[in-house]
PDB file of C-alpha atoms in Angstrom:
ATOM      1  CA  MET N   1       0.000   0.000   0.000  1.00  0.00           C
ATOM      2  CA  THR N   2       1.348   3.423  -0.924  1.00  0.00           C
ATOM      3  CA  ARG N   3       1.621   6.181   1.652  1.00  0.00           C
ATOM      4  CA  PHE N   4      -1.256   8.010  -0.060  1.00  0.00           C
ATOM      5  CA  ALA N   5      -3.472   4.936   0.012  1.00  0.00           C
ATOM      6  CA  ALA N   6      -2.716   4.425   3.703  1.00  0.00           C
ATOM      7  CA  ALA N   7      -3.395   8.078   4.556  1.00  0.00           C
ATOM      8  CA  PHE N   8      -6.742   8.168   2.752  1.00  0.00           C
ATOM      9  CA  ALA N   9      -7.794   4.674   3.852  1.00  0.00           C
ATOM     10  CA  LYS N  10      -8.251   5.854   7.425  1.00  0.00           C
ATOM     11  CA  PRO N  11     -11.914   5.985   8.500  1.00  0.00           C
ATOM     12  CA  ARG N  12     -11.952   9.769   8.462  1.00  0.00           C
ATOM     13  CA  PRO N  13     -11.054  12.658   6.128  1.00  0.00           C
ATOM     14  CA  ALA N  14      -7.415  13.704   5.802  1.00  0.00           C
ATOM     15  CA  LEU N  15      -5.780  17.024   6.656  1.00  0.00           C
ATOM     16  CA  VAL N  16      -3.464  18.042   3.817  1.00  0.00           C
ATOM     17  CA  ALA N  17      -1.148  20.811   5.043  1.00  0.00           C
ATOM     18  CA  PHE N  18       0.939  23.128   2.843  1.00  0.00           C
ATOM     19  CA  ILE N  19       3.983  25.218   3.704  1.00  0.00           C
ATOM     20  CA  THR N  20       6.627  26.814   1.489  1.00  0.00           C
ATOM     21  CA  GLY N  21      10.066  25.233   1.572  1.00  0.00           C
ATOM     22  CA  GLY N  22      12.781  27.536   2.861  1.00  0.00           C
ATOM     23  CA  ASP N  23      10.356  29.893   4.600  1.00  0.00           C
ATOM     24  CA  GLY N  24      11.105  29.965   8.326  1.00  0.00           C
ATOM     25  CA  ASP N  25      12.529  26.881  10.029  1.00  0.00           C
ATOM     26  CA  THR N  26      11.099  24.462   7.479  1.00  0.00           C
ATOM     27  CA  ALA N  27      12.278  21.245   9.142  1.00  0.00           C
ATOM     28  CA  ALA N  28      10.800  22.270  12.495  1.00  0.00           C
ATOM     29  CA  ASN N  29       7.558  23.360  10.854  1.00  0.00           C
ATOM     30  CA  LEU N  30       7.241  20.072   8.954  1.00  0.00           C
ATOM     31  CA  ASP N  31       7.772  18.162  12.188  1.00  0.00           C
ATOM     32  CA  ALA N  32       5.139  20.362  13.825  1.00  0.00           C
ATOM     33  CA  LEU N  33       2.617  19.556  11.100  1.00  0.00           C
ATOM     34  CA  VAL N  34       3.120  15.830  11.613  1.00  0.00           C
ATOM     35  CA  ALA N  35       2.995  16.155  15.397  1.00  0.00           C
ATOM     36  CA  GLY N  36      -0.207  18.167  15.114  1.00  0.00           C
ATOM     37  CA  GLY N  37      -1.980  15.475  13.111  1.00  0.00           C
ATOM     38  CA  ALA N  38      -1.520  16.387   9.441  1.00  0.00           C
ATOM     39  CA  ASP N  39      -2.058  13.333   7.244  1.00  0.00           C
ATOM     40  CA  VAL N  40      -0.388  14.578   4.052  1.00  0.00           C
ATOM     41  CA  ILE N  41       2.225  17.315   3.645  1.00  0.00           C
ATOM     42  CA  GLU N  42       2.602  19.601   0.644  1.00  0.00           C
ATOM     43  CA  LEU N  43       5.978  21.332   0.416  1.00  0.00           C
ATOM     44  CA  GLY N  44       5.971  24.351  -1.845  1.00  0.00           C
ATOM     45  CA  MET N  45       8.915  24.893  -4.183  1.00  0.00           C
ATOM     46  CA  PRO N  46       9.640  28.642  -4.130  1.00  0.00           C
ATOM     47  CA  PHE N  47       9.236  30.354  -7.478  1.00  0.00           C
ATOM     48  CA  THR N  48       9.376  33.966  -8.623  1.00  0.00           C
ATOM     49  CA  ASP N  49       5.981  33.974 -10.360  1.00  0.00           C
ATOM     50  CA  PRO N  50       3.556  31.755  -8.437  1.00  0.00           C
ATOM     51  CA  MET N  51       0.525  32.638 -10.530  1.00  0.00           C
ATOM     52  CA  ALA N  52      -2.055  30.564  -8.635  1.00  0.00           C
ATOM     53  CA  ASP N  53      -1.054  31.852  -5.218  1.00  0.00           C
ATOM     54  CA  GLY N  54      -2.376  34.788  -3.253  1.00  0.00           C
ATOM     55  CA  PRO N  55      -0.397  37.425  -1.331  1.00  0.00           C
ATOM     56  CA  ALA N  56       0.502  35.196   1.647  1.00  0.00           C
ATOM     57  CA  ILE N  57       2.142  32.438  -0.385  1.00  0.00           C
ATOM     58  CA  GLN N  58       3.637  34.942  -2.840  1.00  0.00           C
ATOM     59  CA  ALA N  59       5.365  36.597   0.105  1.00  0.00           C
ATOM     60  CA  ALA N  60       6.530  33.213   1.427  1.00  0.00           C
ATOM     61  CA  ASN N  61       8.094  32.466  -1.951  1.00  0.00           C
ATOM     62  CA  LEU N  62       9.941  35.769  -1.889  1.00  0.00           C
ATOM     63  CA  ARG N  63      11.166  35.245   1.697  1.00  0.00           C
ATOM     64  CA  SER N  64      12.462  31.817   0.763  1.00  0.00           C
ATOM     65  CA  LEU N  65      14.160  32.974  -2.413  1.00  0.00           C
ATOM     66  CA  ALA N  66      15.732  35.911  -0.570  1.00  0.00           C
ATOM     67  CA  LYS N  67      17.433  33.357   1.680  1.00  0.00           C
ATOM     68  CA  GLY N  68      18.873  31.676  -1.416  1.00  0.00           C
ATOM     69  CA  THR N  69      16.701  28.541  -1.366  1.00  0.00           C
ATOM     70  CA  THR N  70      17.402  26.320  -4.372  1.00  0.00           C
ATOM     71  CA  THR N  71      15.784  23.241  -5.852  1.00  0.00           C
ATOM     72  CA  ALA N  72      18.632  21.222  -4.353  1.00  0.00           C
ATOM     73  CA  ASP N  73      17.725  22.638  -0.932  1.00  0.00           C
ATOM     74  CA  ILE N  74      14.103  21.533  -1.400  1.00  0.00           C
ATOM     75  CA  PHE N  75      15.198  17.995  -2.202  1.00  0.00           C
ATOM     76  CA  ALA N  76      17.494  18.016   0.842  1.00  0.00           C
ATOM     77  CA  ILE N  77      14.570  19.134   3.031  1.00  0.00           C
ATOM     78  CA  ALA N  78      12.396  16.407   1.504  1.00  0.00           C
ATOM     79  CA  SER N  79      14.995  13.698   1.985  1.00  0.00           C
ATOM     80  CA  ALA N  80      15.601  14.665   5.608  1.00  0.00           C
ATOM     81  CA  PHE N  81      11.836  14.726   6.215  1.00  0.00           C
ATOM     82  CA  ARG N  82      11.498  11.231   4.795  1.00  0.00           C
ATOM     83  CA  GLY N  83      14.213  10.029   7.145  1.00  0.00           C
ATOM     84  CA  ARG N  84      12.362  11.429  10.162  1.00  0.00           C
ATOM     85  CA  HIS N  85       8.842  10.534   9.017  1.00  0.00           C
ATOM     86  CA  PRO N  86       8.835   7.312   6.989  1.00  0.00           C
ATOM     87  CA  GLU N  87       5.039   7.006   6.809  1.00  0.00           C
ATOM     88  CA  THR N  88       3.741  10.527   6.063  1.00  0.00           C
ATOM     89  CA  PRO N  89       3.035  11.256   2.373  1.00  0.00           C
ATOM     90  CA  LEU N  90       5.048  14.169   1.003  1.00  0.00           C
ATOM     91  CA  VAL N  91       4.068  16.184  -2.072  1.00  0.00           C
ATOM     92  CA  LEU N  92       6.157  18.766  -3.870  1.00  0.00           C
ATOM     93  CA  MET N  93       3.952  21.565  -5.177  1.00  0.00           C
ATOM     94  CA  GLY N  94       5.114  24.215  -7.561  1.00  0.00           C
ATOM     95  CA  TYR N  95       5.551  25.393 -11.107  1.00  0.00           C
ATOM     96  CA  ALA N  96       6.930  23.999 -14.331  1.00  0.00           C
ATOM     97  CA  ASN N  97      10.165  25.937 -14.657  1.00  0.00           C
ATOM     98  CA  PRO N  98      12.067  24.480 -11.661  1.00  0.00           C
ATOM     99  CA  MET N  99      10.632  21.027 -12.366  1.00  0.00           C
ATOM    100  CA  THR N 100      11.486  20.804 -16.062  1.00  0.00           C
ATOM    101  CA  ILE N 101      14.517  23.024 -16.625  1.00  0.00           C
ATOM    102  CA  ARG N 102      16.875  20.040 -16.217  1.00  0.00           C
ATOM    103  CA  GLY N 103      14.417  17.664 -17.849  1.00  0.00           C
ATOM    104  CA  GLY N 104      11.517  15.690 -16.492  1.00  0.00           C
ATOM    105  CA  ASP N 105      13.599  12.543 -16.065  1.00  0.00           C
ATOM    106  CA  TRP N 106      16.074  14.331 -13.793  1.00  0.00           C
ATOM    107  CA  PHE N 107      13.327  15.844 -11.665  1.00  0.00           C
ATOM    108  CA  ALA N 108      11.459  12.557 -11.353  1.00  0.00           C
ATOM    109  CA  ALA N 109      14.619  10.703 -10.357  1.00  0.00           C
ATOM    110  CA  GLU N 110      15.411  13.301  -7.683  1.00  0.00           C
ATOM    111  CA  CYS N 111      11.854  13.020  -6.335  1.00  0.00           C
ATOM    112  CA  ALA N 112      12.166   9.251  -6.068  1.00  0.00           C
ATOM    113  CA  LYS N 113      15.587   9.495  -4.439  1.00  0.00           C
ATOM    114  CA  ALA N 114      14.298  11.961  -1.841  1.00  0.00           C
ATOM    115  CA  GLY N 115      11.248   9.849  -0.970  1.00  0.00           C
ATOM    116  CA  VAL N 116       8.711  12.247  -2.477  1.00  0.00           C
ATOM    117  CA  ASP N 117       5.333  10.568  -3.041  1.00  0.00           C
ATOM    118  CA  GLY N 118       3.654  12.995  -5.398  1.00  0.00           C
ATOM    119  CA  VAL N 119       4.019  16.184  -7.415  1.00  0.00           C
ATOM    120  CA  ILE N 120       1.549  18.977  -8.127  1.00  0.00           C
ATOM    121  CA  CYS N 121       2.624  21.183 -11.027  1.00  0.00           C
ATOM    122  CA  VAL N 122       0.209  24.068 -11.223  1.00  0.00           C
ATOM    123  CA  ASP N 123       1.012  25.263 -14.731  1.00  0.00           C
ATOM    124  CA  ILE N 124       1.371  22.013 -16.685  1.00  0.00           C
ATOM    125  CA  PRO N 125      -2.184  21.147 -17.744  1.00  0.00           C
ATOM    126  CA  ALA N 126      -3.244  17.608 -18.550  1.00  0.00           C
ATOM    127  CA  GLU N 127      -2.895  18.348 -22.265  1.00  0.00           C
ATOM    128  CA  GLU N 128       0.857  18.877 -21.729  1.00  0.00           C
ATOM    129  CA  ASP N 129       1.339  15.698 -19.692  1.00  0.00           C
ATOM    130  CA  PRO N 130       4.414  14.530 -21.702  1.00  0.00           C
ATOM    131  CA  GLU N 131       6.432  17.364 -20.146  1.00  0.00           C
ATOM    132  CA  LEU N 132       6.547  15.607 -16.775  1.00  0.00           C
ATOM    133  CA  GLY N 133       3.924  12.897 -16.384  1.00  0.00           C
ATOM    134  CA  PRO N 134       5.627   9.903 -18.028  1.00  0.00           C
ATOM    135  CA  ALA N 135       8.881  10.524 -16.142  1.00  0.00           C
ATOM    136  CA  LEU N 136       7.122  10.778 -12.784  1.00  0.00           C
ATOM    137  CA  ARG N 137       5.031   7.663 -13.342  1.00  0.00           C
ATOM    138  CA  ALA N 138       8.083   5.702 -14.486  1.00  0.00           C
ATOM    139  CA  ALA N 139       9.836   6.745 -11.261  1.00  0.00           C
ATOM    140  CA  GLY N 140       6.886   5.655  -9.111  1.00  0.00           C
ATOM    141  CA  VAL N 141       5.897   9.226  -8.200  1.00  0.00           C
ATOM    142  CA  ASP N 142       2.224  10.201  -8.424  1.00  0.00           C
ATOM    143  CA  LEU N 143       1.247  13.165 -10.561  1.00  0.00           C
ATOM    144  CA  ILE N 144      -1.557  14.858  -8.628  1.00  0.00           C
ATOM    145  CA  ARG N 145      -3.887  16.731 -10.910  1.00  0.00           C
ATOM    146  CA  LEU N 146      -6.009  19.800 -10.255  1.00  0.00           C
ATOM    147  CA  ALA N 147      -9.708  20.069 -11.054  1.00  0.00           C
ATOM    148  CA  THR N 148     -11.467  23.429 -10.834  1.00  0.00           C
ATOM    149  CA  PRO N 149     -15.002  24.824 -11.004  1.00  0.00           C
ATOM    150  CA  THR N 150     -14.462  25.238 -14.770  1.00  0.00           C
ATOM    151  CA  THR N 151     -13.398  21.606 -15.351  1.00  0.00           C
ATOM    152  CA  ASP N 152     -16.425  20.387 -17.280  1.00  0.00           C
ATOM    153  CA  ALA N 153     -17.526  16.846 -18.067  1.00  0.00           C
ATOM    154  CA  ALA N 154     -15.796  16.928 -21.452  1.00  0.00           C
ATOM    155  CA  ARG N 155     -12.384  17.770 -19.997  1.00  0.00           C
ATOM    156  CA  LEU N 156     -12.506  15.814 -16.741  1.00  0.00           C
ATOM    157  CA  PRO N 157     -11.413  12.498 -18.336  1.00  0.00           C
ATOM    158  CA  ASP N 158      -8.249  14.206 -19.605  1.00  0.00           C
ATOM    159  CA  VAL N 159      -7.543  15.572 -16.115  1.00  0.00           C
ATOM    160  CA  LEU N 160      -7.955  12.113 -14.601  1.00  0.00           C
ATOM    161  CA  ASN N 161      -5.923  10.279 -17.262  1.00  0.00           C
ATOM    162  CA  GLY N 162      -2.521   9.563 -15.709  1.00  0.00           C
ATOM    163  CA  ALA N 163      -3.442  11.160 -12.377  1.00  0.00           C
ATOM    164  CA  GLY N 164      -2.468   9.520  -9.114  1.00  0.00           C
ATOM    165  CA  GLY N 165      -2.343   9.957  -5.355  1.00  0.00           C
ATOM    166  CA  PHE N 166      -5.450  12.104  -4.980  1.00  0.00           C
ATOM    167  CA  LEU N 167      -7.421  14.615  -6.995  1.00  0.00           C
ATOM    168  CA  TYR N 168      -7.028  18.190  -5.779  1.00  0.00           C
ATOM    169  CA  TYR N 169     -10.219  20.195  -6.242  1.00  0.00           C
ATOM    170  CA  VAL N 170      -9.464  23.912  -6.427  1.00  0.00           C
ATOM    171  CA  SER N 171     -12.735  25.193  -5.027  1.00  0.00           C
ATOM    172  CA  VAL N 172     -12.557  28.755  -6.363  1.00  0.00           C
ATOM    173  CA  ALA N 173     -11.759  30.214  -9.761  1.00  0.00           C
ATOM    174  CA  GLY N 174      -9.086  32.406  -8.210  1.00  0.00           C
ATOM    175  CA  ILE N 175      -5.917  32.442  -6.135  1.00  0.00           C
ATOM    176  CA  THR N 176      -5.041  30.862  -2.800  1.00  0.00           C
ATOM    177  CA  GLY N 177      -6.034  32.249   0.545  1.00  0.00           C
ATOM    178  CA  GLN N 178      -8.487  34.906  -0.564  1.00  0.00           C
ATOM    179  CA  GLN N 179     -12.087  33.719  -0.699  1.00  0.00           C
ATOM    180  CA  GLN N 180     -13.915  30.483   0.019  1.00  0.00           C
ATOM    181  CA  ALA N 181     -16.433  28.906  -2.305  1.00  0.00           C
ATOM    182  CA  ALA N 182     -20.000  28.430  -1.145  1.00  0.00           C
ATOM    183  CA  GLN N 183     -20.385  25.096   0.607  1.00  0.00           C
ATOM    184  CA  ALA N 184     -23.210  24.047  -1.709  1.00  0.00           C
ATOM    185  CA  SER N 185     -20.946  24.395  -4.739  1.00  0.00           C
ATOM    186  CA  ILE N 186     -18.262  22.317  -3.006  1.00  0.00           C
ATOM    187  CA  ASP N 187     -20.799  19.620  -2.143  1.00  0.00           C
ATOM    188  CA  GLU N 188     -21.949  19.425  -5.771  1.00  0.00           C
ATOM    189  CA  ALA N 189     -18.435  19.419  -7.196  1.00  0.00           C
ATOM    190  CA  VAL N 190     -17.141  16.725  -4.852  1.00  0.00           C
ATOM    191  CA  ALA N 191     -20.107  14.480  -5.659  1.00  0.00           C
ATOM    192  CA  ARG N 192     -19.482  14.955  -9.384  1.00  0.00           C
ATOM    193  CA  LEU N 193     -15.766  14.222  -9.100  1.00  0.00           C
ATOM    194  CA  LYS N 194     -16.214  11.187  -6.867  1.00  0.00           C
ATOM    195  CA  ALA N 195     -18.637   9.750  -9.411  1.00  0.00           C
ATOM    196  CA  ALA N 196     -15.887  10.007 -12.045  1.00  0.00           C
ATOM    197  CA  THR N 197     -12.852   8.616 -10.184  1.00  0.00           C
ATOM    198  CA  ASP N 198     -11.775   6.244  -7.455  1.00  0.00           C
ATOM    199  CA  LEU N 199      -9.041   8.666  -6.418  1.00  0.00           C
ATOM    200  CA  PRO N 200      -9.587  10.449  -3.101  1.00  0.00           C
ATOM    201  CA  VAL N 201     -10.829  14.014  -3.584  1.00  0.00           C
ATOM    202  CA  ALA N 202      -9.204  16.744  -1.483  1.00  0.00           C
ATOM    203  CA  VAL N 203     -10.552  20.301  -1.496  1.00  0.00           C
ATOM    204  CA  GLY N 204      -8.416  23.417  -1.121  1.00  0.00           C
ATOM    205  CA  PHE N 205      -8.059  27.175  -1.766  1.00  0.00           C
ATOM    206  CA  GLY N 206      -9.617  29.605   0.695  1.00  0.00           C
ATOM    207  CA  VAL N 207      -9.819  27.205   3.654  1.00  0.00           C
ATOM    208  CA  ARG N 208      -8.581  29.017   6.753  1.00  0.00           C
ATOM    209  CA  THR N 209     -10.548  27.990   9.827  1.00  0.00           C
ATOM    210  CA  PRO N 210     -11.386  24.705  11.563  1.00  0.00           C
ATOM    211  CA  GLN N 211     -15.067  25.464  11.012  1.00  0.00           C
ATOM    212  CA  GLN N 212     -14.621  25.835   7.243  1.00  0.00           C
ATOM    213  CA  ALA N 213     -12.473  22.719   7.142  1.00  0.00           C
ATOM    214  CA  ALA N 214     -15.015  20.658   9.073  1.00  0.00           C
ATOM    215  CA  GLU N 215     -17.852  21.592   6.710  1.00  0.00           C
ATOM    216  CA  ILE N 216     -15.805  20.537   3.683  1.00  0.00           C
ATOM    217  CA  ALA N 217     -14.643  17.359   5.418  1.00  0.00           C
ATOM    218  CA  LYS N 218     -18.256  16.188   5.700  1.00  0.00           C
ATOM    219  CA  VAL N 219     -18.197  15.500   1.941  1.00  0.00           C
ATOM    220  CA  ALA N 220     -14.538  15.392   0.850  1.00  0.00           C
ATOM    221  CA  ASP N 221     -11.830  12.806   1.441  1.00  0.00           C
ATOM    222  CA  GLY N 222      -9.379  15.515   2.422  1.00  0.00           C
ATOM    223  CA  VAL N 223      -9.078  19.243   3.112  1.00  0.00           C
ATOM    224  CA  VAL N 224      -6.074  21.314   2.035  1.00  0.00           C
ATOM    225  CA  VAL N 225      -4.947  24.255   4.189  1.00  0.00           C
ATOM    226  CA  GLY N 226      -1.988  26.446   3.258  1.00  0.00           C
ATOM    227  CA  SER N 227      -2.196  30.224   3.628  1.00  0.00           C
ATOM    228  CA  ALA N 228      -3.291  30.011   7.271  1.00  0.00           C
ATOM    229  CA  PHE N 229      -0.051  28.173   8.089  1.00  0.00           C
ATOM    230  CA  ILE N 230       1.953  30.636   6.007  1.00  0.00           C
ATOM    231  CA  ASP N 231       0.495  33.540   7.997  1.00  0.00           C
ATOM    232  CA  ILE N 232       1.726  31.975  11.256  1.00  0.00           C
ATOM    233  CA  ILE N 233       5.203  31.502   9.812  1.00  0.00           C
ATOM    234  CA  ALA N 234       5.228  35.068   8.455  1.00  0.00           C
ATOM    235  CA  GLU N 235       4.387  36.448  11.893  1.00  0.00           C
ATOM    236  CA  HIS N 236       6.640  34.261  14.036  1.00  0.00           C
ATOM    237  CA  GLY N 237       9.542  33.391  11.711  1.00  0.00           C
ATOM    238  CA  ASP N 238      11.918  30.733  12.989  1.00  0.00           C
ATOM    239  CA  ALA N 239       9.916  30.478  16.246  1.00  0.00           C
ATOM    240  CA  ALA N 240       6.687  29.455  14.487  1.00  0.00           C
ATOM    241  CA  ALA N 241       6.792  25.671  15.017  1.00  0.00           C
ATOM    242  CA  PRO N 242       4.895  25.478  18.350  1.00  0.00           C
ATOM    243  CA  LEU N 243       2.118  27.669  16.960  1.00  0.00           C
ATOM    244  CA  VAL N 244       2.032  25.659  13.726  1.00  0.00           C
ATOM    245  CA  GLU N 245       1.619  22.480  15.775  1.00  0.00           C
ATOM    246  CA  ALA N 246      -1.157  23.961  17.913  1.00  0.00           C
ATOM    247  CA  PHE N 247      -3.085  25.205  14.871  1.00  0.00           C
ATOM    248  CA  THR N 248      -2.614  21.851  13.130  1.00  0.00           C
ATOM    249  CA  HIS N 249      -4.190  20.137  16.137  1.00  0.00           C
ATOM    250  CA  THR N 250      -7.296  22.324  15.899  1.00  0.00           C
ATOM    251  CA  LEU N 251      -7.659  21.682  12.178  1.00  0.00           C
ATOM    252  CA  ALA N 252      -6.994  17.950  12.501  1.00  0.00           C
ATOM    253  CA  ASP N 253      -9.547  17.595  15.293  1.00  0.00           C
ATOM    254  CA  ALA N 254     -12.176  19.426  13.225  1.00  0.00           C
ATOM    255  CA  ILE N 255     -11.501  17.474  10.026  1.00  0.00           C
ATOM    256  CA  HIS N 256     -11.044  14.055  11.597  1.00  0.00           C
ATOM    257  CA  GLY N 257     -14.302  14.354  13.527  1.00  0.00           C
ATOM    258  CA  ALA N 258     -16.398  15.966  10.810  1.00  0.00           C
ATOM    259  CA  LYS N 259     -18.090  12.868   9.441  1.00  0.00           C
ATOM    260  CA  GLU N 260     -18.876  11.554  12.930  1.00  0.00           C
ATOM    261  CA  ILE N 261     -20.672  14.838  13.615  1.00  0.00           C
ATOM    262  CA  ALA N 262     -22.438  14.678  10.255  1.00  0.00           C
ATOM    263  CA  ALA N 263     -23.617  11.150  10.963  1.00  0.00           C
TER     264      ALA N 263
END
């Protein structure tokens, strides 16, 4: 059983937590996420033009890059994380340029060597899968695809073709951390996606509070939270880990208990 399958096989929804690599004390913050109950970790690869991200994650990218964070540093962080946490799924999330500039085969091999389970590349659509998809799949690394409110029935099969790990539903037609979609639209979208795939469906973008997360967790297999963690790291810098862990606990409790409450 893969780490993703184990994480989503638990009898409750999963908390998927995102932070930007190289922003703050990344190793301590990753450990705090695990200690707080996160089921899956997304590690952002800093990039100069993160087009899908709102102000909080944009600023985190710039803080990380200002410290000189490189792709090699991200793989070192990932490898060290895997050594400390052998069971927790780890996803690299980012943009095409750092992932493909040395070739998809190189990137996929480095992911496998570092113990990375999956990759989300925001700006390589399903139609451009040959850029990265075949190399990742050959290396045993899941390519996690994004579905959005504008992914219609005609395009959804293309999105799902070659996808692995879980399906990430971007709940708003906008950027991270700004607004949350109406719950009714999330309910409808998750039902539609789950009818089309056996992959777990995780919902993200705009989820900031335990209350929001719990509502989504009543219907989804997982809930993705990112900007709320980034805000803590922005405020507390290298001392953020205890606060990250405490906030993770509140989110995990809300998400893990959501379906029991709904029942």
